[in-house]
């Protein structure tokens, strides 16, 4: 399983909890229940850093809602959502992230994380033969909310382009018009590159959208040469910038 990096927020949370626990123990101010809540949190964060996601979720779940930890509950819930996402428990990650979004409604990153969990769940449902349309649309909507809060959020522009590409493929498979979604996906990747011209992942994804558009145009007996040329140009530019990038090959 993936071993996550400790984000600045997680580091701050862990540091504050450890400091409070040390001071309380020194003053002998806590009963066993309060101390257990803090220890569960710290054990959970350490397990997360060690890559033991099962124990991390177990400890963090014990800490979430503990009476001694009300001030930290949102941060703990967010940390548990990260663990659940890494364990591919996307539905419960979304539950946690919705709780966080109710409190941190102005934080763009929470909506991006919600979108990523929705996309993961959509891919699982698609592989199982279930309809992922609503989850992909939810991902697009949540990325829109992230961008309302931070219009220069390059990853959210890029990820919305990818989500729209996935939606377009689904729509095309249903023999419906996917061209509007592909045009919107290109615009999203354009915006990501406006924010950061060196963001080659967005260039690769834009190439994939142009390629899909070219395929759609060919299927309609239209001239696809421009779309295919643009796809080749994006792939070539990304490969030149990063020759080791296998997805481009």
mmCIF file of N, CA and C in Angstrom, residues 85-179:
data_model
loop_
_atom_site.group_PDB
_atom_site.id
_atom_site.type_symbol
_atom_site.label_atom_id
_atom_site.label_comp_id
_atom_site.label_asym_id
_atom_site.label_seq_id
_atom_site.Cartn_x
_atom_site.Cartn_y
_atom_site.Cartn_z
ATOM 1 N N UNK A 85 -9.181 6.852 1.722
ATOM 2 C CA UNK A 85 -8.931 7.002 0.281
ATOM 3 C C UNK A 85 -7.771 6.096 -0.144
ATOM 4 N N UNK A 86 -6.685 6.108 0.622
ATOM 5 C CA UNK A 86 -5.536 5.272 0.285
ATOM 6 C C UNK A 86 -5.873 3.787 0.335
ATOM 7 N N UNK A 87 -6.834 3.423 1.202
ATOM 8 C CA UNK A 87 -7.279 2.029 1.269
ATOM 9 C C UNK A 87 -8.342 1.709 0.213
ATOM 10 N N UNK A 88 -8.636 2.693 -0.627
ATOM 11 C CA UNK A 88 -9.640 2.560 -1.694
ATOM 12 C C UNK A 88 -11.044 2.324 -1.133
ATOM 13 N N UNK A 89 -11.256 2.798 0.088
ATOM 14 C CA UNK A 89 -12.589 2.792 0.690
ATOM 15 C C UNK A 89 -13.221 4.148 0.363
ATOM 16 N N UNK A 90 -13.530 4.331 -0.916
ATOM 17 C CA UNK A 90 -13.890 5.651 -1.410
ATOM 18 C C UNK A 90 -15.209 6.161 -0.832
ATOM 19 N N UNK A 91 -16.176 5.276 -0.633
ATOM 20 C CA UNK A 91 -17.480 5.716 -0.134
ATOM 21 C C UNK A 91 -17.355 6.313 1.266
ATOM 22 N N UNK A 92 -16.605 5.645 2.138
ATOM 23 C CA UNK A 92 -16.466 6.175 3.499
ATOM 24 C C UNK A 92 -15.537 7.386 3.534
ATOM 25 N N UNK A 93 -14.568 7.447 2.621
ATOM 26 C CA UNK A 93 -13.756 8.659 2.507
ATOM 27 C C UNK A 93 -14.648 9.844 2.149
ATOM 28 N N UNK A 94 -15.587 9.628 1.243
ATOM 29 C CA UNK A 94 -16.512 10.695 0.868
ATOM 30 C C UNK A 94 -17.373 11.112 2.048
ATOM 31 N N UNK A 95 -17.819 10.153 2.852
ATOM 32 C CA UNK A 95 -18.609 10.495 4.045
ATOM 33 C C UNK A 95 -17.822 11.426 4.964
ATOM 34 N N UNK A 96 -16.552 11.085 5.207
ATOM 35 C CA UNK A 96 -15.722 11.931 6.066
ATOM 36 C C UNK A 96 -15.530 13.313 5.451
ATOM 37 N N UNK A 97 -15.259 13.351 4.159
ATOM 38 C CA UNK A 97 -14.981 14.630 3.506
ATOM 39 C C UNK A 97 -16.219 15.526 3.471
ATOM 40 N N UNK A 98 -17.398 14.932 3.355
ATOM 41 C CA UNK A 98 -18.625 15.748 3.418
ATOM 42 C C UNK A 98 -18.762 16.396 4.789
ATOM 43 N N UNK A 99 -18.424 15.655 5.835
ATOM 44 C CA UNK A 99 -18.474 16.225 7.191
ATOM 45 C C UNK A 99 -17.505 17.392 7.304
ATOM 46 N N UNK A 100 -16.311 17.219 6.741
ATOM 47 C CA UNK A 100 -15.320 18.292 6.799
ATOM 48 C C UNK A 100 -15.794 19.498 5.993
ATOM 49 N N UNK A 101 -16.405 19.246 4.826
ATOM 50 C CA UNK A 101 -16.857 20.340 3.962
ATOM 51 C C UNK A 101 -17.939 21.181 4.633
ATOM 52 N N UNK A 102 -18.738 20.575 5.493
ATOM 53 C CA UNK A 102 -19.765 21.329 6.212
ATOM 54 C C UNK A 102 -19.140 22.379 7.132
ATOM 55 N N UNK A 103 -17.945 22.087 7.627
ATOM 56 C CA UNK A 103 -17.268 22.991 8.555
ATOM 57 C C UNK A 103 -16.300 23.908 7.815
ATOM 58 N N UNK A 104 -15.613 23.337 6.832
ATOM 59 C CA UNK A 104 -14.615 24.106 6.078
ATOM 60 C C UNK A 104 -15.138 24.378 4.670
ATOM 61 N N UNK A 105 -16.261 25.014 4.587
ATOM 62 C CA UNK A 105 -16.915 25.208 3.292
ATOM 63 C C UNK A 105 -16.123 26.111 2.351
ATOM 64 N N UNK A 106 -15.191 26.875 2.889
ATOM 65 C CA UNK A 106 -14.408 27.766 2.047
ATOM 66 C C UNK A 106 -13.092 27.179 1.584
ATOM 67 N N UNK A 107 -12.817 25.929 1.931
ATOM 68 C CA UNK A 107 -11.515 25.330 1.644
ATOM 69 C C UNK A 107 -11.586 24.528 0.348
ATOM 70 N N UNK A 108 -10.893 25.004 -0.680
ATOM 71 C CA UNK A 108 -10.948 24.381 -2.004
ATOM 72 C C UNK A 108 -10.441 22.940 -1.983
ATOM 73 N N UNK A 109 -9.412 22.671 -1.175
ATOM 74 C CA UNK A 109 -8.788 21.349 -1.189
ATOM 75 C C UNK A 109 -9.760 20.253 -0.769
ATOM 76 N N UNK A 110 -10.682 20.578 0.126
ATOM 77 C CA UNK A 110 -11.643 19.563 0.583
ATOM 78 C C UNK A 110 -12.526 19.116 -0.576
ATOM 79 N N UNK A 111 -12.955 20.058 -1.414
ATOM 80 C CA UNK A 111 -13.806 19.711 -2.546
ATOM 81 C C UNK A 111 -13.025 18.947 -3.610
ATOM 82 N N UNK A 112 -11.757 19.268 -3.770
ATOM 83 C CA UNK A 112 -10.941 18.490 -4.709
ATOM 84 C C UNK A 112 -10.801 17.055 -4.214
ATOM 85 N N UNK A 113 -10.558 16.887 -2.903
ATOM 86 C CA UNK A 113 -10.438 15.540 -2.343
ATOM 87 C C UNK A 113 -11.754 14.772 -2.497
ATOM 88 N N UNK A 114 -12.876 15.459 -2.298
ATOM 89 C CA UNK A 114 -14.178 14.823 -2.518
ATOM 90 C C UNK A 114 -14.305 14.330 -3.950
ATOM 91 N N UNK A 115 -13.869 15.152 -4.888
ATOM 92 C CA UNK A 115 -13.948 14.779 -6.301
ATOM 93 C C UNK A 115 -13.083 13.565 -6.604
ATOM 94 N N UNK A 116 -11.900 13.508 -6.007
ATOM 95 C CA UNK A 116 -11.016 12.374 -6.261
ATOM 96 C C UNK A 116 -11.605 11.082 -5.693
ATOM 97 N N UNK A 117 -12.230 11.173 -4.533
ATOM 98 C CA UNK A 117 -12.873 9.985 -3.965
ATOM 99 C C UNK A 117 -14.050 9.551 -4.820
ATOM 100 N N UNK A 118 -14.835 10.514 -5.311
ATOM 101 C CA UNK A 118 -15.964 10.189 -6.181
ATOM 102 C C UNK A 118 -15.488 9.538 -7.470
ATOM 103 N N UNK A 119 -14.387 10.037 -8.025
ATOM 104 C CA UNK A 119 -13.839 9.449 -9.246
ATOM 105 C C UNK A 119 -13.363 8.025 -8.997
ATOM 106 N N UNK A 120 -12.690 7.811 -7.872
ATOM 107 C CA UNK A 120 -12.241 6.461 -7.542
ATOM 108 C C UNK A 120 -13.401 5.491 -7.422
ATOM 109 N N UNK A 121 -14.468 5.932 -6.747
ATOM 110 C CA UNK A 121 -15.644 5.078 -6.600
ATOM 111 C C UNK A 121 -16.318 4.847 -7.950
ATOM 112 N N UNK A 122 -16.332 5.871 -8.791
ATOM 113 C CA UNK A 122 -16.920 5.730 -10.128
ATOM 114 C C UNK A 122 -16.176 4.675 -10.940
ATOM 115 N N UNK A 123 -14.854 4.688 -10.866
ATOM 116 C CA UNK A 123 -14.062 3.709 -11.615
ATOM 117 C C UNK A 123 -14.325 2.288 -11.103
ATOM 118 N N UNK A 124 -14.464 2.156 -9.779
ATOM 119 C CA UNK A 124 -14.786 0.842 -9.211
ATOM 120 C C UNK A 124 -16.141 0.347 -9.715
ATOM 121 N N UNK A 125 -17.140 1.227 -9.709
ATOM 122 C CA UNK A 125 -18.469 0.838 -10.158
ATOM 123 C C UNK A 125 -18.462 0.492 -11.643
ATOM 124 N N UNK A 126 -17.704 1.250 -12.424
ATOM 125 C CA UNK A 126 -17.612 0.954 -13.844
ATOM 126 C C UNK A 126 -17.027 -0.425 -14.099
ATOM 127 N N UNK A 127 -15.974 -0.766 -13.366
ATOM 128 C CA UNK A 127 -15.368 -2.091 -13.533
ATOM 129 C C UNK A 127 -16.320 -3.202 -13.107
ATOM 130 N N UNK A 128 -17.221 -2.879 -12.170
ATOM 131 C CA UNK A 128 -18.185 -3.870 -11.694
ATOM 132 C C UNK A 128 -19.444 -3.930 -12.570
ATOM 133 N N UNK A 129 -19.453 -3.149 -13.642
ATOM 134 C CA UNK A 129 -20.607 -3.160 -14.538
ATOM 135 C C UNK A 129 -21.732 -2.242 -14.106
ATOM 136 N N UNK A 130 -21.492 -1.391 -13.090
ATOM 137 C CA UNK A 130 -22.503 -0.441 -12.639
ATOM 138 C C UNK A 130 -22.315 0.903 -13.337
ATOM 139 N N UNK A 131 -23.323 1.734 -13.298
ATOM 140 C CA UNK A 131 -23.295 3.023 -13.985
ATOM 141 C C UNK A 131 -22.551 4.061 -13.130
ATOM 142 N N UNK A 132 -21.412 4.588 -13.624
ATOM 143 C CA UNK A 132 -20.652 5.563 -12.838
ATOM 144 C C UNK A 132 -20.995 7.011 -13.158
ATOM 145 N N UNK A 133 -22.012 7.247 -13.984
ATOM 146 C CA UNK A 133 -22.269 8.597 -14.486
ATOM 147 C C UNK A 133 -22.461 9.616 -13.374
ATOM 148 N N UNK A 134 -23.318 9.318 -12.409
ATOM 149 C CA UNK A 134 -23.646 10.293 -11.373
ATOM 150 C C UNK A 134 -22.428 10.639 -10.518
ATOM 151 N N UNK A 135 -21.582 9.641 -10.257
ATOM 152 C CA UNK A 135 -20.384 9.904 -9.463
ATOM 153 C C UNK A 135 -19.392 10.770 -10.236
ATOM 154 N N UNK A 136 -19.247 10.523 -11.536
ATOM 155 C CA UNK A 136 -18.364 11.365 -12.337
ATOM 156 C C UNK A 136 -18.899 12.796 -12.413
ATOM 157 N N UNK A 137 -20.218 12.927 -12.538
ATOM 158 C CA UNK A 137 -20.800 14.265 -12.553
ATOM 159 C C UNK A 137 -20.598 14.951 -11.205
ATOM 160 N N UNK A 138 -20.702 14.177 -10.120
ATOM 161 C CA UNK A 138 -20.459 14.746 -8.791
ATOM 162 C C UNK A 138 -19.018 15.236 -8.674
ATOM 163 N N UNK A 139 -18.082 14.485 -9.260
ATOM 164 C CA UNK A 139 -16.677 14.903 -9.243
ATOM 165 C C UNK A 139 -16.506 16.219 -9.992
ATOM 166 N N UNK A 140 -17.128 16.334 -11.165
ATOM 167 C CA UNK A 140 -17.063 17.580 -11.929
ATOM 168 C C UNK A 140 -17.633 18.734 -11.102
ATOM 169 N N UNK A 141 -18.759 18.495 -10.443
ATOM 170 C CA UNK A 141 -19.404 19.550 -9.645
ATOM 171 C C UNK A 141 -18.534 19.973 -8.463
ATOM 172 N N UNK A 142 -17.936 19.001 -7.777
ATOM 173 C CA UNK A 142 -17.099 19.340 -6.624
ATOM 174 C C UNK A 142 -15.831 20.076 -7.058
ATOM 175 N N UNK A 143 -15.279 19.715 -8.201
ATOM 176 C CA UNK A 143 -14.122 20.449 -8.703
ATOM 177 C C UNK A 143 -14.512 21.879 -9.081
ATOM 178 N N UNK A 144 -15.733 22.041 -9.568
ATOM 179 C CA UNK A 144 -16.234 23.393 -9.810
ATOM 180 C C UNK A 144 -16.302 24.194 -8.529
ATOM 181 N N UNK A 145 -16.727 23.559 -7.441
ATOM 182 C CA UNK A 145 -16.779 24.258 -6.144
ATOM 183 C C UNK A 145 -15.366 24.624 -5.681
ATOM 184 N N UNK A 146 -14.413 23.708 -5.903
ATOM 185 C CA UNK A 146 -13.027 24.020 -5.550
ATOM 186 C C UNK A 146 -12.529 25.238 -6.319
ATOM 187 N N UNK A 147 -12.882 25.305 -7.589
ATOM 188 C CA UNK A 147 -12.408 26.408 -8.429
ATOM 189 C C UNK A 147 -13.119 27.718 -8.111
ATOM 190 N N UNK A 148 -14.347 27.648 -7.638
ATOM 191 C CA UNK A 148 -15.014 28.861 -7.172
ATOM 192 C C UNK A 148 -14.254 29.469 -6.008
ATOM 193 N N UNK A 149 -13.677 28.623 -5.186
ATOM 194 C CA UNK A 149 -12.966 29.092 -4.007
ATOM 195 C C UNK A 149 -11.517 29.468 -4.315
ATOM 196 N N UNK A 150 -10.954 28.847 -5.339
ATOM 197 C CA UNK A 150 -9.572 29.150 -5.729
ATOM 198 C C UNK A 150 -9.451 29.026 -7.246
ATOM 199 N N UNK A 151 -9.681 30.110 -7.981
ATOM 200 C CA UNK A 151 -9.647 30.046 -9.444
ATOM 201 C C UNK A 151 -8.264 29.742 -10.021
ATOM 202 N N UNK A 152 -7.228 29.798 -9.218
ATOM 203 C CA UNK A 152 -5.879 29.492 -9.694
ATOM 204 C C UNK A 152 -5.394 28.129 -9.211
ATOM 205 N N UNK A 153 -6.322 27.256 -8.924
ATOM 206 C CA UNK A 153 -6.013 25.911 -8.427
ATOM 207 C C UNK A 153 -5.755 25.013 -9.635
ATOM 208 N N UNK A 154 -4.499 24.925 -10.043
ATOM 209 C CA UNK A 154 -4.170 24.235 -11.294
ATOM 210 C C UNK A 154 -4.576 22.764 -11.280
ATOM 211 N N UNK A 155 -4.383 22.083 -10.150
ATOM 212 C CA UNK A 155 -4.724 20.663 -10.086
ATOM 213 C C UNK A 155 -6.231 20.450 -10.253
ATOM 214 N N UNK A 156 -7.026 21.376 -9.727
ATOM 215 C CA UNK A 156 -8.473 21.238 -9.868
ATOM 216 C C UNK A 156 -8.896 21.450 -11.319
ATOM 217 N N UNK A 157 -8.278 22.428 -12.021
ATOM 218 C CA UNK A 157 -8.571 22.584 -13.449
ATOM 219 C C UNK A 157 -8.224 21.315 -14.210
ATOM 220 N N UNK A 158 -7.044 20.787 -13.937
ATOM 221 C CA UNK A 158 -6.604 19.570 -14.624
ATOM 222 C C UNK A 158 -7.521 18.387 -14.320
ATOM 223 N N UNK A 159 -7.841 18.218 -13.044
ATOM 224 C CA UNK A 159 -8.650 17.063 -12.654
ATOM 225 C C UNK A 159 -10.072 17.166 -13.209
ATOM 226 N N UNK A 160 -10.598 18.391 -13.315
ATOM 227 C CA UNK A 160 -11.927 18.512 -13.907
ATOM 228 C C UNK A 160 -11.877 18.164 -15.390
ATOM 229 N N UNK A 161 -10.785 18.535 -16.062
ATOM 230 C CA UNK A 161 -10.633 18.129 -17.452
ATOM 231 C C UNK A 161 -10.625 16.620 -17.606
ATOM 232 N N UNK A 162 -9.933 15.938 -16.702
ATOM 233 C CA UNK A 162 -9.878 14.468 -16.749
ATOM 234 C C UNK A 162 -11.252 13.869 -16.459
ATOM 235 N N UNK A 163 -11.943 14.421 -15.453
ATOM 236 C CA UNK A 163 -13.281 13.903 -15.121
ATOM 237 C C UNK A 163 -14.239 14.094 -16.295
ATOM 238 N N UNK A 164 -14.138 15.230 -16.973
ATOM 239 C CA UNK A 164 -15.005 15.456 -18.141
ATOM 240 C C UNK A 164 -14.637 14.527 -19.293
ATOM 241 N N UNK A 165 -13.355 14.212 -19.440
ATOM 242 C CA UNK A 165 -12.957 13.238 -20.457
ATOM 243 C C UNK A 165 -13.572 11.874 -20.158
ATOM 244 N N UNK A 166 -13.539 11.464 -18.900
ATOM 245 C CA UNK A 166 -14.147 10.179 -18.523
ATOM 246 C C UNK A 166 -15.657 10.197 -18.788
ATOM 247 N N UNK A 167 -16.293 11.312 -18.446
ATOM 248 C CA UNK A 167 -17.729 11.444 -18.715
ATOM 249 C C UNK A 167 -18.006 11.390 -20.214
ATOM 250 N N UNK A 168 -17.153 12.049 -21.002
ATOM 251 C CA UNK A 168 -17.345 12.068 -22.453
ATOM 252 C C UNK A 168 -17.259 10.664 -23.036
ATOM 253 N N UNK A 169 -16.326 9.871 -22.556
ATOM 254 C CA UNK A 169 -16.203 8.490 -23.044
ATOM 255 C C UNK A 169 -17.453 7.688 -22.700
ATOM 256 N N UNK A 170 -17.970 7.912 -21.496
ATOM 257 C CA UNK A 170 -19.180 7.215 -21.084
ATOM 258 C C UNK A 170 -20.358 7.621 -21.964
ATOM 259 N N UNK A 171 -20.488 8.915 -22.209
ATOM 260 C CA UNK A 171 -21.575 9.428 -23.044
ATOM 261 C C UNK A 171 -21.449 8.903 -24.473
ATOM 262 N N UNK A 172 -20.223 8.881 -24.990
ATOM 263 C CA UNK A 172 -20.017 8.381 -26.359
ATOM 264 C C UNK A 172 -20.397 6.911 -26.475
ATOM 265 N N UNK A 173 -20.096 6.137 -25.444
ATOM 266 C CA UNK A 173 -20.455 4.710 -25.464
ATOM 267 C C UNK A 173 -21.968 4.507 -25.485
ATOM 268 N N UNK A 174 -22.697 5.517 -25.023
ATOM 269 C CA UNK A 174 -24.158 5.455 -25.042
ATOM 270 C C UNK A 174 -24.733 6.036 -26.336
ATOM 271 N N UNK A 175 -23.824 6.335 -27.280
ATOM 272 C CA UNK A 175 -24.230 6.893 -28.587
ATOM 273 C C UNK A 175 -24.844 8.285 -28.435
ATOM 274 N N UNK A 176 -24.398 9.010 -27.417
ATOM 275 C CA UNK A 176 -24.840 10.390 -27.217
ATOM 276 C C UNK A 176 -23.709 11.341 -27.602
ATOM 277 N N UNK A 177 -24.010 12.620 -27.703
ATOM 278 C CA UNK A 177 -23.034 13.602 -28.165
ATOM 279 C C UNK A 177 -22.040 13.935 -27.055
ATOM 280 N N UNK A 178 -20.797 13.534 -27.242
ATOM 281 C CA UNK A 178 -19.754 13.783 -26.244
ATOM 282 C C UNK A 178 -18.932 15.025 -26.556
ATOM 283 N N UNK A 179 -19.163 15.640 -27.733
ATOM 284 C CA UNK A 179 -18.315 16.758 -28.139
ATOM 285 C C UNK A 179 -18.340 17.928 -27.155
#
